[in-house]
PDB file of C-alpha atoms in Angstrom:
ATOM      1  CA  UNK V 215     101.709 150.223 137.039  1.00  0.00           C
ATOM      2  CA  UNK V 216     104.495 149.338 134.694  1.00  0.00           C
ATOM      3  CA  UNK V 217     102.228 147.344 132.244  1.00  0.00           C
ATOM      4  CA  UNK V 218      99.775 149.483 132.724  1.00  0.00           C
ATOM      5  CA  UNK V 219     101.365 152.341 131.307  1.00  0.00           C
ATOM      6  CA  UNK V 220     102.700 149.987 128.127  1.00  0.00           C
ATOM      7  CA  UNK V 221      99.608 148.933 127.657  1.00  0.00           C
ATOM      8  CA  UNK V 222      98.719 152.649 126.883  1.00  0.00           C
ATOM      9  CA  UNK V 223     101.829 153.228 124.965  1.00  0.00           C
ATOM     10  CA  UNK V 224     103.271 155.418 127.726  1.00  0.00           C
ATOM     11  CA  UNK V 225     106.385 153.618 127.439  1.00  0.00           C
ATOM     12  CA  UNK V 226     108.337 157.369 129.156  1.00  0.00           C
ATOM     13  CA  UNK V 227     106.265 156.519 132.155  1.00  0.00           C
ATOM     14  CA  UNK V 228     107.226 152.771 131.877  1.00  0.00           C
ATOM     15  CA  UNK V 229     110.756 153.455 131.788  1.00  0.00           C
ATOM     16  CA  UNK V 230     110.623 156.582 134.520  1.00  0.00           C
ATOM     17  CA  UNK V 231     108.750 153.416 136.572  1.00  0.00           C
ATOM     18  CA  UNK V 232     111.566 150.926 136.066  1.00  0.00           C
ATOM     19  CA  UNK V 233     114.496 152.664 135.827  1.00  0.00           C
ATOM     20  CA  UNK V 234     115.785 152.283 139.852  1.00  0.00           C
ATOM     21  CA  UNK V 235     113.725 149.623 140.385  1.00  0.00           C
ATOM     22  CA  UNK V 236     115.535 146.774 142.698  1.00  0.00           C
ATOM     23  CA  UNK V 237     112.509 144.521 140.993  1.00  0.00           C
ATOM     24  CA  UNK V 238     114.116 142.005 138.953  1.00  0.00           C
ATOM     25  CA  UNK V 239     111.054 141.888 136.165  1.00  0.00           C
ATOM     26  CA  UNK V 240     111.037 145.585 136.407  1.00  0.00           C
ATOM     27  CA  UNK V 241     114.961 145.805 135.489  1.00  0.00           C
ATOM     28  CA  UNK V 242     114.561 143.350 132.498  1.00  0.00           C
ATOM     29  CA  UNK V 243     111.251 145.926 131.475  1.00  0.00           C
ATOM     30  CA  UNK V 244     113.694 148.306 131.735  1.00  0.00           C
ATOM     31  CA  UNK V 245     116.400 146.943 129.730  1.00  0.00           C
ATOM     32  CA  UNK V 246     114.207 145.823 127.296  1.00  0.00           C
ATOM     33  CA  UNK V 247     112.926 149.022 126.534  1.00  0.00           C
ATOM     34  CA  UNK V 248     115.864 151.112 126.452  1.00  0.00           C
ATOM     35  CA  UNK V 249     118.362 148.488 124.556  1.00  0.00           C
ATOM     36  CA  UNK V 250     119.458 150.879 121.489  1.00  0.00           C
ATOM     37  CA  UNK V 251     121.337 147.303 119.591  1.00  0.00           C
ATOM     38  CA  UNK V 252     120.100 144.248 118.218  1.00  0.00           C
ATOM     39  CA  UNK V 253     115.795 143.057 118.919  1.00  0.00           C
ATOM     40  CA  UNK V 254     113.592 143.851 121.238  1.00  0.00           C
ATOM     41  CA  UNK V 255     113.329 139.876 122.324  1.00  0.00           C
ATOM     42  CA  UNK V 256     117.028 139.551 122.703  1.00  0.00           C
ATOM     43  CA  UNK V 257     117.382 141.951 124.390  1.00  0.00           C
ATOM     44  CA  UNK V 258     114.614 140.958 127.144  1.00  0.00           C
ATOM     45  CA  UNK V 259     116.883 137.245 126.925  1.00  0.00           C
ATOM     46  CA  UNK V 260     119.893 138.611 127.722  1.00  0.00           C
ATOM     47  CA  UNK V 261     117.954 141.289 130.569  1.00  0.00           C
ATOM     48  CA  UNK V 262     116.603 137.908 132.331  1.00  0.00           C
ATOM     49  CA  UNK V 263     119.609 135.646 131.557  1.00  0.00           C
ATOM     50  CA  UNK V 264     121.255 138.566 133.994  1.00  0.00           C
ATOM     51  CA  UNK V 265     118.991 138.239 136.387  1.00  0.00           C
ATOM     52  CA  UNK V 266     118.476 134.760 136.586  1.00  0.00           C
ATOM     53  CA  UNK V 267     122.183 134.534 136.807  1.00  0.00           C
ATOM     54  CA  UNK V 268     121.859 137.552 139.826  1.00  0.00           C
ATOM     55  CA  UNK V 269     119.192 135.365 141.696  1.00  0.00           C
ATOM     56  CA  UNK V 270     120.963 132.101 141.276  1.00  0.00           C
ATOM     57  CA  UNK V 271     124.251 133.768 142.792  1.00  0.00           C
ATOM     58  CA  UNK V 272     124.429 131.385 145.826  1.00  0.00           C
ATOM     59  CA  UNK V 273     122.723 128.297 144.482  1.00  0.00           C
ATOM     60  CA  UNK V 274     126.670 126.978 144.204  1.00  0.00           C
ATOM     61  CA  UNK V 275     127.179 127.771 147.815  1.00  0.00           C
ATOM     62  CA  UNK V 276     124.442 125.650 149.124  1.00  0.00           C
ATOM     63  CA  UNK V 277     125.096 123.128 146.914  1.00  0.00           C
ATOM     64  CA  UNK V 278     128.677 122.903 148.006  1.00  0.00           C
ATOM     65  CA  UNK V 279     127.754 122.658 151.861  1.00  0.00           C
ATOM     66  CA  UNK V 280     125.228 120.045 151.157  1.00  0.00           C
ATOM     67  CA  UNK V 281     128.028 117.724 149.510  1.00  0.00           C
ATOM     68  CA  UNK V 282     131.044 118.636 151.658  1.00  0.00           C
ATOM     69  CA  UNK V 283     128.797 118.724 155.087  1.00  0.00           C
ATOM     70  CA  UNK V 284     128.468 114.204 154.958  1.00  0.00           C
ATOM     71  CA  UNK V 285     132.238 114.000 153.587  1.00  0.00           C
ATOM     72  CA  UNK V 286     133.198 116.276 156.572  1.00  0.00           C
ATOM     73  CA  UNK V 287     130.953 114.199 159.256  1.00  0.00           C
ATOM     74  CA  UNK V 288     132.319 110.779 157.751  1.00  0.00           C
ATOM     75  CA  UNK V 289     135.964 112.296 158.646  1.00  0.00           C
ATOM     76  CA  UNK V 290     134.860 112.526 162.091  1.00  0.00           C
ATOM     77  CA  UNK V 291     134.033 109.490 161.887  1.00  0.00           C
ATOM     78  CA  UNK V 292     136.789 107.798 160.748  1.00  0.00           C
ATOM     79  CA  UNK V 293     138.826 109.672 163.411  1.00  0.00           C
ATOM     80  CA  UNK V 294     136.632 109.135 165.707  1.00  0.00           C
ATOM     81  CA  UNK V 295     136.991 105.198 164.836  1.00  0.00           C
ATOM     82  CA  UNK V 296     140.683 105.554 164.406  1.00  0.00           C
ATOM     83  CA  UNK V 297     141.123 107.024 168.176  1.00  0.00           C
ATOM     84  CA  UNK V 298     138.932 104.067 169.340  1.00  0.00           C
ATOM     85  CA  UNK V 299     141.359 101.608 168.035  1.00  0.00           C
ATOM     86  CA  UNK V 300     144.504 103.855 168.843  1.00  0.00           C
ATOM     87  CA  UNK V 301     143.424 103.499 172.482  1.00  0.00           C
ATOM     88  CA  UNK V 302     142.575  99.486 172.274  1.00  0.00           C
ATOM     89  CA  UNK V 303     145.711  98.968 170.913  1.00  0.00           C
ATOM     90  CA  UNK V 304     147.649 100.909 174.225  1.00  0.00           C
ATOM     91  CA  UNK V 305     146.056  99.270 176.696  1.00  0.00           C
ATOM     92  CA  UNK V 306     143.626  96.423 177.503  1.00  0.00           C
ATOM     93  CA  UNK V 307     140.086  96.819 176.412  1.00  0.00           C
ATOM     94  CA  UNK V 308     138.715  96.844 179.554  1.00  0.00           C
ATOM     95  CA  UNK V 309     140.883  99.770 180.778  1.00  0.00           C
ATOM     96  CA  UNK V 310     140.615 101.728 177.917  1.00  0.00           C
ATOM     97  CA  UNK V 311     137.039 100.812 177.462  1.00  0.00           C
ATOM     98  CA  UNK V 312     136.105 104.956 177.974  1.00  0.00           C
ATOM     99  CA  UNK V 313     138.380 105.979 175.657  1.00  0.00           C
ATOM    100  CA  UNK V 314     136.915 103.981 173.074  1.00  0.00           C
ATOM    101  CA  UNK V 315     133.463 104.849 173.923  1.00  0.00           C
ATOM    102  CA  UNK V 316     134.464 108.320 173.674  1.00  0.00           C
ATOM    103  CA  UNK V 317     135.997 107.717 169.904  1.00  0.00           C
ATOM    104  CA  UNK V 318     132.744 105.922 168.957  1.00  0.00           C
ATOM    105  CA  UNK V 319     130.734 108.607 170.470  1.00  0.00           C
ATOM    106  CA  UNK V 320     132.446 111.232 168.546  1.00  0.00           C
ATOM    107  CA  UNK V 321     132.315 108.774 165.378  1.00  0.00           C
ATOM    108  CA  UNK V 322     128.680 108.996 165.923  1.00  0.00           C
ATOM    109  CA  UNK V 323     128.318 112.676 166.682  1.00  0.00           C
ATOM    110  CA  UNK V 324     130.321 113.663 163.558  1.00  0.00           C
ATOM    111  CA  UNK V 325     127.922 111.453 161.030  1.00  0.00           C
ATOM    112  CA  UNK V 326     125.107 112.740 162.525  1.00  0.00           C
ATOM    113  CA  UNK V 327     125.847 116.574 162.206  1.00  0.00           C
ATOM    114  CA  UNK V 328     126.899 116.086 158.597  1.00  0.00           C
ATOM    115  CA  UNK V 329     123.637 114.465 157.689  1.00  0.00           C
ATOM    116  CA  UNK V 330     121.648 116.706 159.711  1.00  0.00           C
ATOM    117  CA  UNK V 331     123.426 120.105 157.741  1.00  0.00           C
ATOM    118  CA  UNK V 332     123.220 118.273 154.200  1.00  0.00           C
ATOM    119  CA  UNK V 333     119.217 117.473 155.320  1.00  0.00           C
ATOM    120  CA  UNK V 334     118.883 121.104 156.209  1.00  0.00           C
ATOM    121  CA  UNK V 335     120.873 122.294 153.501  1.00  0.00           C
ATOM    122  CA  UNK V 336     118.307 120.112 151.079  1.00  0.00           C
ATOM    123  CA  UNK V 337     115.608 121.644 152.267  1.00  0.00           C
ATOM    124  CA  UNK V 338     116.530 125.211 152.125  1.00  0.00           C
ATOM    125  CA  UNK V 339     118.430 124.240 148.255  1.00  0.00           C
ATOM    126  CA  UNK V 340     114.907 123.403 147.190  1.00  0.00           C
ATOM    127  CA  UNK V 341     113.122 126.209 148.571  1.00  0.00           C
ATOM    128  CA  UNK V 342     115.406 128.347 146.663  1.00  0.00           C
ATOM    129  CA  UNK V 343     114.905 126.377 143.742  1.00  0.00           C
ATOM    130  CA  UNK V 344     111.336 127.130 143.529  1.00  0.00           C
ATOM    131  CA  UNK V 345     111.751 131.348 143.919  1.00  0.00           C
ATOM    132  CA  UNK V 346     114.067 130.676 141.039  1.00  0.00           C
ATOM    133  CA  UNK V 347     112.066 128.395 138.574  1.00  0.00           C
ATOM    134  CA  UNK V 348     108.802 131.263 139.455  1.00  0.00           C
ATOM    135  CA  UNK V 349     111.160 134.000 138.862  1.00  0.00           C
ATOM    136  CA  UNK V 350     112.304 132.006 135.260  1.00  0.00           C
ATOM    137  CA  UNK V 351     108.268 131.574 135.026  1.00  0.00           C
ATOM    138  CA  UNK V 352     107.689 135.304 136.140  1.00  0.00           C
ATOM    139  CA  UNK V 353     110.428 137.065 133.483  1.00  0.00           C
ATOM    140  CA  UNK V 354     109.372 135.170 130.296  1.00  0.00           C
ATOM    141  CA  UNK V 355     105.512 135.916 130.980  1.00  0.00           C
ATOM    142  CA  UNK V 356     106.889 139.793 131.285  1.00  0.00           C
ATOM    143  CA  UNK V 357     108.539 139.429 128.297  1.00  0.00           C
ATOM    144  CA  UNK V 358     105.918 137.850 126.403  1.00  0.00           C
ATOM    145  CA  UNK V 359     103.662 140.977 127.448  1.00  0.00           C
ATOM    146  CA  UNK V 360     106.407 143.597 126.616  1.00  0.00           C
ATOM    147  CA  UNK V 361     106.747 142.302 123.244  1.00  0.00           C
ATOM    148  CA  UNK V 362     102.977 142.259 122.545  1.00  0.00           C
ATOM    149  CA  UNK V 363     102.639 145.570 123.760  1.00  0.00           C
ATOM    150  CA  UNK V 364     105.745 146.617 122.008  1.00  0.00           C
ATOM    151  CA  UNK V 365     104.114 145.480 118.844  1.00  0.00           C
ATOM    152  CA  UNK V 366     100.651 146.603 119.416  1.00  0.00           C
ATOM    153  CA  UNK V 367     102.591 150.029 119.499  1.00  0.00           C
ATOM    154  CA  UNK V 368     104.571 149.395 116.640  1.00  0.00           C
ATOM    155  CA  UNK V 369     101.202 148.802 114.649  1.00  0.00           C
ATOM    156  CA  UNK V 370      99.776 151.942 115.711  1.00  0.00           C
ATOM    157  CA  UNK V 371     102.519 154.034 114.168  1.00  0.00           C
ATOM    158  CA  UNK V 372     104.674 154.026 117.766  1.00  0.00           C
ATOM    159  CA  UNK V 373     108.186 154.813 116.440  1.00  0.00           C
ATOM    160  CA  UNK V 374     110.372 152.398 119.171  1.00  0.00           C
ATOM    161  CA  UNK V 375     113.528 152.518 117.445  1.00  0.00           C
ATOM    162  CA  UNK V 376     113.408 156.787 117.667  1.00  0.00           C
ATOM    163  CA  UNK V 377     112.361 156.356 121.322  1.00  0.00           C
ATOM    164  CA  UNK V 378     115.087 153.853 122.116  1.00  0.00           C
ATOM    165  CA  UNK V 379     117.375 156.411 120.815  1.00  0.00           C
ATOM    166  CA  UNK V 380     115.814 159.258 122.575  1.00  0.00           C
ATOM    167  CA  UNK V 381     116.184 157.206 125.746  1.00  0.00           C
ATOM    168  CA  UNK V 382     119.663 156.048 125.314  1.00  0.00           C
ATOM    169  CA  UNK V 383     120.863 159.883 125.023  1.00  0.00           C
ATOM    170  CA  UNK V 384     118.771 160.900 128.406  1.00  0.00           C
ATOM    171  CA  UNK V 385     120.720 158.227 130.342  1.00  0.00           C
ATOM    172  CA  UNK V 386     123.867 159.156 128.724  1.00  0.00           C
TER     173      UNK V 386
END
């Protein structure tokens, strides 16, 4: 694979490997070894600060339903509870005594869905959570091993800066 091919200084093949790839490691390889400005290692940081960023897109959304879904169930509620007491106050309890069950019903319908979407919306917020730290975990060990092979290159006479440059014109 990828490393594979680094790890033989084939860093043509390496690129050629990562250069479509939808792989988020792969596209930080890929960035990493084609950047023409500024170090190798930034250059890998700012590669998996994009992807992070890419993976962590909807993290917001979820997080958003899980806070607005209670808020929105206890406004059912107190609607619910406010209808209740709307229909005491029009008639006598006893005649109005389904009404108000309704209202309470609906009180208690409304709380529960908004704690059972923020519960579900917990559960699928931490799931998410955990591709994203191993993804976090998953881009700095790639980086660690481009720069090592990178350098182990480097100290065989490997001239990255001319290949960089070589690179940068061929996608041009």
């Amino acid at each position: 694979g990828t490393l594979g091919a680094m790890e033989n200084s084939d860093f043509k093949s390496a690129v050629a490997r990562t250069r479509e790839s939808t792989d988020p490691i792969l596209r930080m390889i890929f960035h990493g070894l084609t950047h023409v400005h500024g170090s190798l290692q930034g250059a890998l940081q700012v590669a998996a600060g994009q992807e992070i960023k890419r993976a962590g897109r909807f993290m917001v959304l979820i997080d958003t339903c899980i806070t607005l879904a209670p808020l929105l169930g206890l406004l059912g509620t107190v609607t619910g509870i406010m209808g209740s007491f709307q229909k005491m106050g029009e008639s006598s309890i006893a005649g109005a005594m389904t009404e108000i069950q309704g209202g309470i019903g609906e009180a208690l319908i409304a709380t529960a869905a908004g704690l059972g979407l923020a519960i579900l919306g917990v559960f699928f917020l931490n799931i998410y959570n955990e591709m994203l730290e191993k993804l976090k975990f998953d881009l700095e060990t790639a980086a660690t091993n481009v720069e090592v092979m990178v350098t182990k290159a480097r100290q065989e006479g490997f001239d990255t800066a001319a290949f960089r440059r070589e690179t940068a014109t061929r996608n041009a």
